[in-house]
mmCIF file of C-alpha atoms in Angstrom:
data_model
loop_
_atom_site.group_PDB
_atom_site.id
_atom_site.type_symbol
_atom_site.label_atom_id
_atom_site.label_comp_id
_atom_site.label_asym_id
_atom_site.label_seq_id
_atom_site.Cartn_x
_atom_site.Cartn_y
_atom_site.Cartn_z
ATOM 1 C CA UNK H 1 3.967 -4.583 -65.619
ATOM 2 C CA UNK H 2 3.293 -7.250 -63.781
ATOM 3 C CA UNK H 3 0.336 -10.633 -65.342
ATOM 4 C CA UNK H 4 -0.600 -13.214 -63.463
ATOM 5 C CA UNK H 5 -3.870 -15.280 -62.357
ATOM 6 C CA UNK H 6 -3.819 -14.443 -59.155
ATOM 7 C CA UNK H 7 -4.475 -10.277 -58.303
ATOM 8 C CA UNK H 8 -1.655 -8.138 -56.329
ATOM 9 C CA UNK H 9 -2.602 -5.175 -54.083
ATOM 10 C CA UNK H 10 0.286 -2.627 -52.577
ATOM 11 C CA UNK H 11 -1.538 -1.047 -49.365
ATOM 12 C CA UNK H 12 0.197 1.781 -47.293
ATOM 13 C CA UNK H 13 0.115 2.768 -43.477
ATOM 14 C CA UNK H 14 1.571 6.466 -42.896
ATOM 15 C CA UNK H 15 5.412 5.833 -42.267
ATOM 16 C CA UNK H 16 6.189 5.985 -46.027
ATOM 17 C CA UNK H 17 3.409 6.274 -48.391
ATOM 18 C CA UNK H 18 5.754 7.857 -51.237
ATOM 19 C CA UNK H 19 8.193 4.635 -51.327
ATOM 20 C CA UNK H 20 5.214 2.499 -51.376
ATOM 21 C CA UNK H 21 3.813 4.699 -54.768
ATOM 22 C CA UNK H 22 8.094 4.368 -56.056
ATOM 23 C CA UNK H 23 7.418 0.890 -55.639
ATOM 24 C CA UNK H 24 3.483 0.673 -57.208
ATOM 25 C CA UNK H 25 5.093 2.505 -60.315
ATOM 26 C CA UNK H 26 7.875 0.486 -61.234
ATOM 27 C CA UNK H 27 5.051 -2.631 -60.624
ATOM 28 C CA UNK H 28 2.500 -0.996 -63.146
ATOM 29 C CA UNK H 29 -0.014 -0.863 -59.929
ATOM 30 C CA UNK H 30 -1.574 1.286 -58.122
ATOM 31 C CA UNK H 31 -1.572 1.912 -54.102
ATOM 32 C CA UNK H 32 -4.761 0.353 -53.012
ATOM 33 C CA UNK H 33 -7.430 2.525 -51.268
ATOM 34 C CA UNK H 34 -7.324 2.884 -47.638
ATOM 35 C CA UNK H 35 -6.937 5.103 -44.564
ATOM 36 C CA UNK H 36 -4.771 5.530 -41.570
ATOM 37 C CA UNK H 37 -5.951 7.891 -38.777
ATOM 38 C CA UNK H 38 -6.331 8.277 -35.418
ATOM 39 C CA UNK H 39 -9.486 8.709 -32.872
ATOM 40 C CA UNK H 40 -9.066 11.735 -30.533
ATOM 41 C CA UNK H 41 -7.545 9.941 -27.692
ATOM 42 C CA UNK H 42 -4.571 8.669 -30.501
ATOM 43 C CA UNK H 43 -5.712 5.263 -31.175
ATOM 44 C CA UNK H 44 -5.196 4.297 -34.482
ATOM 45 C CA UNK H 45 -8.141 3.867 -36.764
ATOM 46 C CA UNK H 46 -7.917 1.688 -40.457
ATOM 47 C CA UNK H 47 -10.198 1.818 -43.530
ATOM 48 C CA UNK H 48 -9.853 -0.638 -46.250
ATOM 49 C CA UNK H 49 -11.217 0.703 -49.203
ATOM 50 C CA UNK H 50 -11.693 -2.044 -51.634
ATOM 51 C CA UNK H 51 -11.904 -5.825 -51.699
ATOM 52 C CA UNK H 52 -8.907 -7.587 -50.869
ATOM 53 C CA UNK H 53 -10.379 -11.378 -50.861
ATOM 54 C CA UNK H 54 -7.899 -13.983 -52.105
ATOM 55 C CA UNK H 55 -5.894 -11.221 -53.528
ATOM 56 C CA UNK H 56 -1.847 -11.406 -52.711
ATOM 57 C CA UNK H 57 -1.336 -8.654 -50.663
ATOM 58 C CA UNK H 58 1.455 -6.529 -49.590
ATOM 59 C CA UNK H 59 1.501 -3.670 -46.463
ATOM 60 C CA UNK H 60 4.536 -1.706 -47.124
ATOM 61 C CA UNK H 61 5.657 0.279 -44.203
ATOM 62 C CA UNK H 62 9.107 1.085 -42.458
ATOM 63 C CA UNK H 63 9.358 1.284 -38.661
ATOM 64 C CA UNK H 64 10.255 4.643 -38.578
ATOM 65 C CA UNK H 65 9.576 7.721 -36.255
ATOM 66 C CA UNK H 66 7.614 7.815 -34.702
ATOM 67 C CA UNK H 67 8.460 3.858 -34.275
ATOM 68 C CA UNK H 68 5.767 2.827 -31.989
ATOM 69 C CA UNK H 69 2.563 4.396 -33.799
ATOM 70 C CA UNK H 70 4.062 3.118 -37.241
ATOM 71 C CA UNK H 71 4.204 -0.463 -35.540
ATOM 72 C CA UNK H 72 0.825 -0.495 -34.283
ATOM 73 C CA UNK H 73 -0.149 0.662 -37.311
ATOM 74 C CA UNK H 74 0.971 -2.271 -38.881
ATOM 75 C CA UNK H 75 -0.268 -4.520 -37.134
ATOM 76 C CA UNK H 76 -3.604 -2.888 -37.185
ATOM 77 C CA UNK H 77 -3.278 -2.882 -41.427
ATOM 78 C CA UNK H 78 -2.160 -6.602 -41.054
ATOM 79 C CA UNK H 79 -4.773 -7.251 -38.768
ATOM 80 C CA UNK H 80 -7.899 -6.005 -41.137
ATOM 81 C CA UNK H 81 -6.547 -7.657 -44.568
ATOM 82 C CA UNK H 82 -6.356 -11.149 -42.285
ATOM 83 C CA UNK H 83 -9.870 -10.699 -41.570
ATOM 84 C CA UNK H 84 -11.227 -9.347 -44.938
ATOM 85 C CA UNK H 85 -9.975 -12.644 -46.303
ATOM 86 C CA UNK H 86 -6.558 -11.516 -48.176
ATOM 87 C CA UNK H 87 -5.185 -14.780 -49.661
ATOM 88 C CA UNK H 88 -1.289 -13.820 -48.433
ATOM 89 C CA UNK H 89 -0.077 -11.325 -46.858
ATOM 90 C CA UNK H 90 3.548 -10.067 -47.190
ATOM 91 C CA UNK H 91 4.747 -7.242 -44.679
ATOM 92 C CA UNK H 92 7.021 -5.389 -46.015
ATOM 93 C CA UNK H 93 9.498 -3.470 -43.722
ATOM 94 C CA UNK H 94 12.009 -1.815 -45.322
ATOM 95 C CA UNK H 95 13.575 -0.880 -42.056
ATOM 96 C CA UNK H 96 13.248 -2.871 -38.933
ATOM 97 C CA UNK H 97 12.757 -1.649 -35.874
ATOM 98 C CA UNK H 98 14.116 -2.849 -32.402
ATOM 99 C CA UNK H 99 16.632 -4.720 -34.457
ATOM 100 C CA UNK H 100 19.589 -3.534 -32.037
ATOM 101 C CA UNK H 101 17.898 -5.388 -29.355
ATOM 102 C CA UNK H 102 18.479 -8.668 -30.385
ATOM 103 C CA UNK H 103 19.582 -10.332 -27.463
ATOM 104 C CA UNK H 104 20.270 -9.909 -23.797
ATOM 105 C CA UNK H 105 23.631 -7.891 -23.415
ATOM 106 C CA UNK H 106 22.505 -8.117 -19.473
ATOM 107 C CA UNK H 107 20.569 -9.412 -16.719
ATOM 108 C CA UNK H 108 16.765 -8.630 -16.965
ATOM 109 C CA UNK H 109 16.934 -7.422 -20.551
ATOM 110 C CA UNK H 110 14.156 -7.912 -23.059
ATOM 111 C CA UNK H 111 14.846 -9.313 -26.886
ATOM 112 C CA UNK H 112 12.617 -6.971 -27.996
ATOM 113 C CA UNK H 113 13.633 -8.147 -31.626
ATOM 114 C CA UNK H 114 12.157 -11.367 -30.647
ATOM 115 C CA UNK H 115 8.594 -9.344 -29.611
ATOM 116 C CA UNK H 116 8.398 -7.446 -32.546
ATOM 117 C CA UNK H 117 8.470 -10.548 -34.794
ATOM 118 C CA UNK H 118 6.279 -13.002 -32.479
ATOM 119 C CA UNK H 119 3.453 -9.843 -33.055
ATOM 120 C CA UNK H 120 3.544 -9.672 -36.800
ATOM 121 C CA UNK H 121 2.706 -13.168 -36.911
ATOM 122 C CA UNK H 122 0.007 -12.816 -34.880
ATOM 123 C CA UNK H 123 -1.460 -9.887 -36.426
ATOM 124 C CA UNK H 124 -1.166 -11.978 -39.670
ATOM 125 C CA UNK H 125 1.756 -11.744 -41.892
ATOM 126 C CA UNK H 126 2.312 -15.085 -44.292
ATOM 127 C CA UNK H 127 5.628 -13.836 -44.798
ATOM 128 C CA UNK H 128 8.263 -10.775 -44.472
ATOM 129 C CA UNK H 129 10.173 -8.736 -46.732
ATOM 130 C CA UNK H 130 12.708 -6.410 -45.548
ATOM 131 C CA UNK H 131 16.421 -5.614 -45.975
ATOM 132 C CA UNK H 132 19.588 -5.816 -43.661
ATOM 133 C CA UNK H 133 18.118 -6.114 -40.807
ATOM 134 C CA UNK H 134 20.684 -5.498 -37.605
ATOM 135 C CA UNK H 135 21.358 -8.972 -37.136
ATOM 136 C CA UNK H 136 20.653 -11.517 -39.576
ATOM 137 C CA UNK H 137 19.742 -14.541 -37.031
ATOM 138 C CA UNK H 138 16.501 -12.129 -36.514
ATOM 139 C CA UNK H 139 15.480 -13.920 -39.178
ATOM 140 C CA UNK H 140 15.422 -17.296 -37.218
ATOM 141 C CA UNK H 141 12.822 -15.330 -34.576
ATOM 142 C CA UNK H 142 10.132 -15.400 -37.305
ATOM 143 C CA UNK H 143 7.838 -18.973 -38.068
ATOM 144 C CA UNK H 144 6.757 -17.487 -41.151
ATOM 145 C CA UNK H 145 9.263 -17.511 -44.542
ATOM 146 C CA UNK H 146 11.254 -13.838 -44.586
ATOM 147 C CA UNK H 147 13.063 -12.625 -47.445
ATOM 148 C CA UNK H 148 15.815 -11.073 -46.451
ATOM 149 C CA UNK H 149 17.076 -8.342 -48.843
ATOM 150 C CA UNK H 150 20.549 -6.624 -48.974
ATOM 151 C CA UNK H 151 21.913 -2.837 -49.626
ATOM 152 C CA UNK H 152 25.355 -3.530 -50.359
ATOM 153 C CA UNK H 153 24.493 -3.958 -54.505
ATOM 154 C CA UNK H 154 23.467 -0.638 -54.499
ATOM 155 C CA UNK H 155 26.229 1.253 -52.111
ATOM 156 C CA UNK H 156 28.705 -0.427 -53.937
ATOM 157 C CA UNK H 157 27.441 0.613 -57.462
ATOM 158 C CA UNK H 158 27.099 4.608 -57.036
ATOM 159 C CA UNK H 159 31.058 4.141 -55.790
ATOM 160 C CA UNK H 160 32.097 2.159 -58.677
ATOM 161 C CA UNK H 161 30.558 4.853 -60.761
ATOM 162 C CA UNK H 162 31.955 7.275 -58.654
ATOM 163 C CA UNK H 163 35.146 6.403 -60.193
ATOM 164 C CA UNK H 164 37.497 6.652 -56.715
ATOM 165 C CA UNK H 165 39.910 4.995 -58.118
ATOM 166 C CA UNK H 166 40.505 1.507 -57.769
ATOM 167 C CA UNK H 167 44.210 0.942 -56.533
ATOM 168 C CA UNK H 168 43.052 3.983 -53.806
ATOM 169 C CA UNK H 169 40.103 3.016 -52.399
ATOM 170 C CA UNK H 170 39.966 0.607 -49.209
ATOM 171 C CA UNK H 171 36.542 -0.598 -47.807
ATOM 172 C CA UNK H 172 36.270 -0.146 -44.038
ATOM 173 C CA UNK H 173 34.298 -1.717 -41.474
ATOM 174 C CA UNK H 174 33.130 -0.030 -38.312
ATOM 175 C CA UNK H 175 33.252 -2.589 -36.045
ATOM 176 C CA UNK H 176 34.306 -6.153 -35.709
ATOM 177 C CA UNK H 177 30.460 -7.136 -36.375
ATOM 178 C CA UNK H 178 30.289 -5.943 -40.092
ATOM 179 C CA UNK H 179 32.962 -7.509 -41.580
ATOM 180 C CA UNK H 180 30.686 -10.057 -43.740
ATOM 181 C CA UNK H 181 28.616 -6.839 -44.959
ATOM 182 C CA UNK H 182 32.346 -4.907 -45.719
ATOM 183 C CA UNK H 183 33.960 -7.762 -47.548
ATOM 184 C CA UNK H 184 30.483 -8.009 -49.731
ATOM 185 C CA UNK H 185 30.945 -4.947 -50.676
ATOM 186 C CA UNK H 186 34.724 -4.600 -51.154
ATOM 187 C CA UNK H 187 34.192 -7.880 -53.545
ATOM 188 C CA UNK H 188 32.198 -5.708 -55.710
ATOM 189 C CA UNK H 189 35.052 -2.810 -56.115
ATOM 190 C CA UNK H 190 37.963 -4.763 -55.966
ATOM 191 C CA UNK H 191 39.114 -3.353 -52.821
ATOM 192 C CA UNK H 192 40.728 -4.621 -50.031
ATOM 193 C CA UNK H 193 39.478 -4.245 -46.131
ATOM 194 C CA UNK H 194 40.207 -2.674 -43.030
ATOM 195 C CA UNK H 195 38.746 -3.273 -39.624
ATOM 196 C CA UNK H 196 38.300 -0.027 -36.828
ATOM 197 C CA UNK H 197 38.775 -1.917 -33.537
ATOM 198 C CA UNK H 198 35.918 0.511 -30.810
ATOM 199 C CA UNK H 199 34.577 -0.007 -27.664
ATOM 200 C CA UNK H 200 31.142 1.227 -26.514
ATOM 201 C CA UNK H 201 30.652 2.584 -23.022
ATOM 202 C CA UNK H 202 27.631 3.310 -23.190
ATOM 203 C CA UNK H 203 24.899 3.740 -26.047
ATOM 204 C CA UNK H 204 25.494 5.911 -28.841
ATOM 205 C CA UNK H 205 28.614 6.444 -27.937
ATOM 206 C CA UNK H 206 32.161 4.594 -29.222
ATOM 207 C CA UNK H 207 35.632 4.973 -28.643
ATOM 208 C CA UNK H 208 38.085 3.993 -31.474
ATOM 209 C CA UNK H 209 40.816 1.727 -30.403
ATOM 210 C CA UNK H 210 42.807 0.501 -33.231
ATOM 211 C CA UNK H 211 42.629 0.242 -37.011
ATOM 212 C CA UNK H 212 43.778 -3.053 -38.311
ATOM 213 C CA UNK H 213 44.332 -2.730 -41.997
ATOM 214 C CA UNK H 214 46.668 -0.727 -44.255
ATOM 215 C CA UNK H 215 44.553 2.857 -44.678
ATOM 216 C CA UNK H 216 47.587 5.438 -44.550
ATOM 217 C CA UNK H 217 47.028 7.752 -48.222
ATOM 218 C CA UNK H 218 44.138 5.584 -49.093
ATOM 219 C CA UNK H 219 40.726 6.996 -49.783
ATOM 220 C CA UNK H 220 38.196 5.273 -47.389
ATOM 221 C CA UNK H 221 34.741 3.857 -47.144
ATOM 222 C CA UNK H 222 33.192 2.868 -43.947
ATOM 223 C CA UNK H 223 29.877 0.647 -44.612
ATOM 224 C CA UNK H 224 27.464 0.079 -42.012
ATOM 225 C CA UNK H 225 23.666 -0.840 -41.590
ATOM 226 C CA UNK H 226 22.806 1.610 -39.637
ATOM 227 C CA UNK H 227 23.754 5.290 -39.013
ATOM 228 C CA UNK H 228 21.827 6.557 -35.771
ATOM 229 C CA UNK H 229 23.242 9.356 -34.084
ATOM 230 C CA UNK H 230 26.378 9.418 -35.794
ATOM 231 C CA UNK H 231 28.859 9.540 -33.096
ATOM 232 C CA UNK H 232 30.419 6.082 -34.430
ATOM 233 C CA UNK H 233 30.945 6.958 -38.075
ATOM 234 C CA UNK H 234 32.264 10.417 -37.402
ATOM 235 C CA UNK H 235 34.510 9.603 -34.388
ATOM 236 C CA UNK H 236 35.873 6.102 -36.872
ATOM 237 C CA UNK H 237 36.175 9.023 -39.562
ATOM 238 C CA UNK H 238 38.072 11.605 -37.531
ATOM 239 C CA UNK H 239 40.738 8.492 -36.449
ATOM 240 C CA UNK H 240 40.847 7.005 -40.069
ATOM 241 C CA UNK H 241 42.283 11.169 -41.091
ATOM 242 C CA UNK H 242 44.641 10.998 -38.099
ATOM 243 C CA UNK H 243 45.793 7.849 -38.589
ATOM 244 C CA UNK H 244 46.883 8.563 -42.315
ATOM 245 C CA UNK H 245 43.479 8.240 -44.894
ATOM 246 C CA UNK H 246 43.363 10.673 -47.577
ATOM 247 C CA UNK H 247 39.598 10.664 -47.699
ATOM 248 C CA UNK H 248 36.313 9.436 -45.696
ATOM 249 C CA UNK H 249 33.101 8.543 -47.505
ATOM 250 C CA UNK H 250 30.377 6.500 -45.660
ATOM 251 C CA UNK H 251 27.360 4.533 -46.206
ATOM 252 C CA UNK H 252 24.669 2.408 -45.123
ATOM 253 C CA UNK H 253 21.365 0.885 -45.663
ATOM 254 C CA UNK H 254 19.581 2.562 -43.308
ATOM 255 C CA UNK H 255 19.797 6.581 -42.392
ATOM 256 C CA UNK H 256 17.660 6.739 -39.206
ATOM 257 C CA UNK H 257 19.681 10.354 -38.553
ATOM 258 C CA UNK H 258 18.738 11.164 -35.233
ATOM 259 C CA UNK H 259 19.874 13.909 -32.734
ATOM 260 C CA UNK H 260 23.191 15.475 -33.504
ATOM 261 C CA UNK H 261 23.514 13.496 -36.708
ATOM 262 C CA UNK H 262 23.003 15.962 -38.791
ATOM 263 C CA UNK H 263 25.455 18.669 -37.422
ATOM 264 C CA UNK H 264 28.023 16.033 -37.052
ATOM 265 C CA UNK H 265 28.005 15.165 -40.246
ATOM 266 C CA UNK H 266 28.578 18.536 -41.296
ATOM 267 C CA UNK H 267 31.205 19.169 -39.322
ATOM 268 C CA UNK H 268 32.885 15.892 -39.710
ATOM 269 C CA UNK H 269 35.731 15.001 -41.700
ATOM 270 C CA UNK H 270 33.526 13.072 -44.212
ATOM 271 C CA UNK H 271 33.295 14.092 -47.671
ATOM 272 C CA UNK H 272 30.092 12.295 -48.374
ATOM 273 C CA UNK H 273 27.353 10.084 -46.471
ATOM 274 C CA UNK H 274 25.606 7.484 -48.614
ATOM 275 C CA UNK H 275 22.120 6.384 -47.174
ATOM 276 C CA UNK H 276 19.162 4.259 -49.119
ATOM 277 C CA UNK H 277 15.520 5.846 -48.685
ATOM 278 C CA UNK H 278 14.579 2.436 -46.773
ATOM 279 C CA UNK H 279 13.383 5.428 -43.706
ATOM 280 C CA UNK H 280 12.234 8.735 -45.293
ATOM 281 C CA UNK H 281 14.621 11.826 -45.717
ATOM 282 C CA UNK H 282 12.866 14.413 -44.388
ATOM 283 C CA UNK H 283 14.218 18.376 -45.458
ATOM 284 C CA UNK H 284 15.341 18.529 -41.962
ATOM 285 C CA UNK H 285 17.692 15.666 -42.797
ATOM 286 C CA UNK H 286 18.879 16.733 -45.778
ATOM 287 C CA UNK H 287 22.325 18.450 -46.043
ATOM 288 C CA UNK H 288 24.769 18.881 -49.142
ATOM 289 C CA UNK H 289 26.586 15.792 -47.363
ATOM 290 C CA UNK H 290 24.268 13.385 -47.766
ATOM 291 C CA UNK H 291 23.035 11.308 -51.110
ATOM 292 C CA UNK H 292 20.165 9.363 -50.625
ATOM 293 C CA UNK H 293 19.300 6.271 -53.122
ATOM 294 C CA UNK H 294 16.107 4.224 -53.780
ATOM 295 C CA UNK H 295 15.178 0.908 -52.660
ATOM 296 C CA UNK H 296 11.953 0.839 -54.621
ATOM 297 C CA UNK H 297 13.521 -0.852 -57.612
ATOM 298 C CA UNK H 298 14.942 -3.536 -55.388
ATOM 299 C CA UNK H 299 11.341 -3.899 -53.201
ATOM 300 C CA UNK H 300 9.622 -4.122 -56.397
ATOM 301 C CA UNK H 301 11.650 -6.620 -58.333
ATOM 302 C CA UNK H 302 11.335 -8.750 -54.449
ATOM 303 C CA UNK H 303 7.731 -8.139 -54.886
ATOM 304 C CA UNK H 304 7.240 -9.050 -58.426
ATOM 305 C CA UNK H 305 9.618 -12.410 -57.712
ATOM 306 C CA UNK H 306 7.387 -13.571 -54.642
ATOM 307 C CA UNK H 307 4.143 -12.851 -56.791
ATOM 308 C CA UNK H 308 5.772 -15.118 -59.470
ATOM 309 C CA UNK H 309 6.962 -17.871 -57.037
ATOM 310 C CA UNK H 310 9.907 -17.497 -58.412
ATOM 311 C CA UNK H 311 13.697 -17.286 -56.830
ATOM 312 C CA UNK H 312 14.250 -14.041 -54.522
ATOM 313 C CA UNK H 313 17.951 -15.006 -53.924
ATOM 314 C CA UNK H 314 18.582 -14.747 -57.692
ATOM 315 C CA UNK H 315 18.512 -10.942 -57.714
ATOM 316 C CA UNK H 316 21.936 -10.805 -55.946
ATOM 317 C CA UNK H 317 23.345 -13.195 -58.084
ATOM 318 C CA UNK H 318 22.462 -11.574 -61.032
ATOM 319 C CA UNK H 319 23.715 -8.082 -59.572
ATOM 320 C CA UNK H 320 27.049 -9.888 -59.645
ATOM 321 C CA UNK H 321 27.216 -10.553 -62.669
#
């Protein structure tokens, strides 16, 4: 339960409204009262319910599908609590969108990464809280303070208690460009590392190369941020089984699941897909395959720290310990 002399409100668009209760409960709090709709020609339409002057507010809602009306709505939410006087405003985005397009990877590209943050300023954040976002410099595209939170704590937990163990189990990353977020989370089980060496042709789709680490009768993890489509994870999971690894388990922060990923998960040579609930897991996701974990205990104990004014950083270093 949270005290303190200033009030707290938890508002809600539609992306996620059950995470944003998970998170309300473990506060003590309720979801404040207000409405997202839409007029008939799909603009988006908000009602704040209740006062919100000087109060510390936070909007909690993950860019999810569909990505562009959960934006806007956003914005919209962030928009109204600016102008009804809310004393700071925290966005909080469990999962953020256009993260992927962080930079220009060719000629006449957009960083829409870059956009995305430039407009929740404007619309009125004070401040974001989210967790592993795509690339971490995306932080650096913000002029507000962002709180950046991380997944790996969690993953790495439900495996130590899965009891794999320990002289089996080697932590693998998917590509070259995870290797900080693998050897975080290989610290935490006393594992060693392995690297799967890929090209990508095109979008969502990857060729394995090489595997540089020792995997041959090991059981495997691969840990990523993001599983999409799934045509990485499964194709680095069929070549981790040819190339020697007794088992394939996978995880990552955030299970966006679209297209085929569902039916190539079941058919892949995975035994289990990890994902935290930072994008909703609808039934039509849902397959004996797949575990899905909270984040609202690790949103709420952000929330509760940036209420307080106290350290956010400290929650990882007392997960360590």
């Amino acid at each position: 339960m949270i005290t303190h002399g200033k009030n707290i409100k938890i508002f809600t668009g539609n992306s996620y409204p059950q995470l944003a209760a998970d998170i309300a409960d473990i506060l003590g709090i309720s979801v404040g009262d207000s409405k997202v709709s839409k007029f008939s020609n799909g603009e988006i339409s908000v009602d704040i319910n209740e006062t919100v002057r000087g109060t510390d507010l936070f909007v909690v809602q993950t860019l999810c599908e569909p990505v562009n009306d959960s934006f806007m709505e956003l914005l919209i939410m962030l928009d109204a609590f600016k102008r009804a006087s809310a004393g700071r405003i925290t966005a909080v985005i469990p999962h953020y969108a256009y993260a992927r397009q962080d930079r220009k990877a060719k000629a006449r590209q957009p960083i829409t990464a870059k956009l995305i943050a430039n407009l929740i300023h404007a619309a009125g954040a004070d401040r974001v809280l989210t967790v592993d976002l795509h690339a971490p410099q995306i932080q650096g595209f913000f002029d507000i303070p962002v709180d950046h939170l991380e997944g790996v704590p969690i993953l790495a937990k439900y495996f130590k208690e899965l009891n794999l163990g320990e002289e089996e189990v080697v932590a693998v990353s998917p590509d070259i460009g995870g290797v900080k977020r693998t050897r975080k989370f290989a610290e935490r089980l006393h594992a060693p590392i392995a690297i799967v060496d890929k090209r990508r042709p095109r979008p969502n789709v990857s060729e394995v190369m090489n595997v540089i680490g020792d995997i041959v009768g090991k059981k495997v993890i691969l840990v990523d941020d993001i599983i999409d489509t799934a045509g990485s994870i499964v194709n680095a999971a069929d070549a981790l089984i040819a190339m020697g690894a007794k088992e394939v388990y996978a995880c990552c922060t955030h299970g966006v699941l679209s297209g085929p990923a569902i039916e190539r998960i079941e058919n892949s040579s995975i035994k289990e897909v990890v994902v935290l609930n930072s994008i909703p897991v609808g039934e039509d996701k849902k397959c004996d395959k797949i575990k899905v974990l909270s984040v609202a205990p690790l949103f709420a104990e952000a929330i509760k720290r940036i209420y307080e004014d106290v350290s956010v950083s400290k929650i990882f270093s007392d997960a360590e310990n």
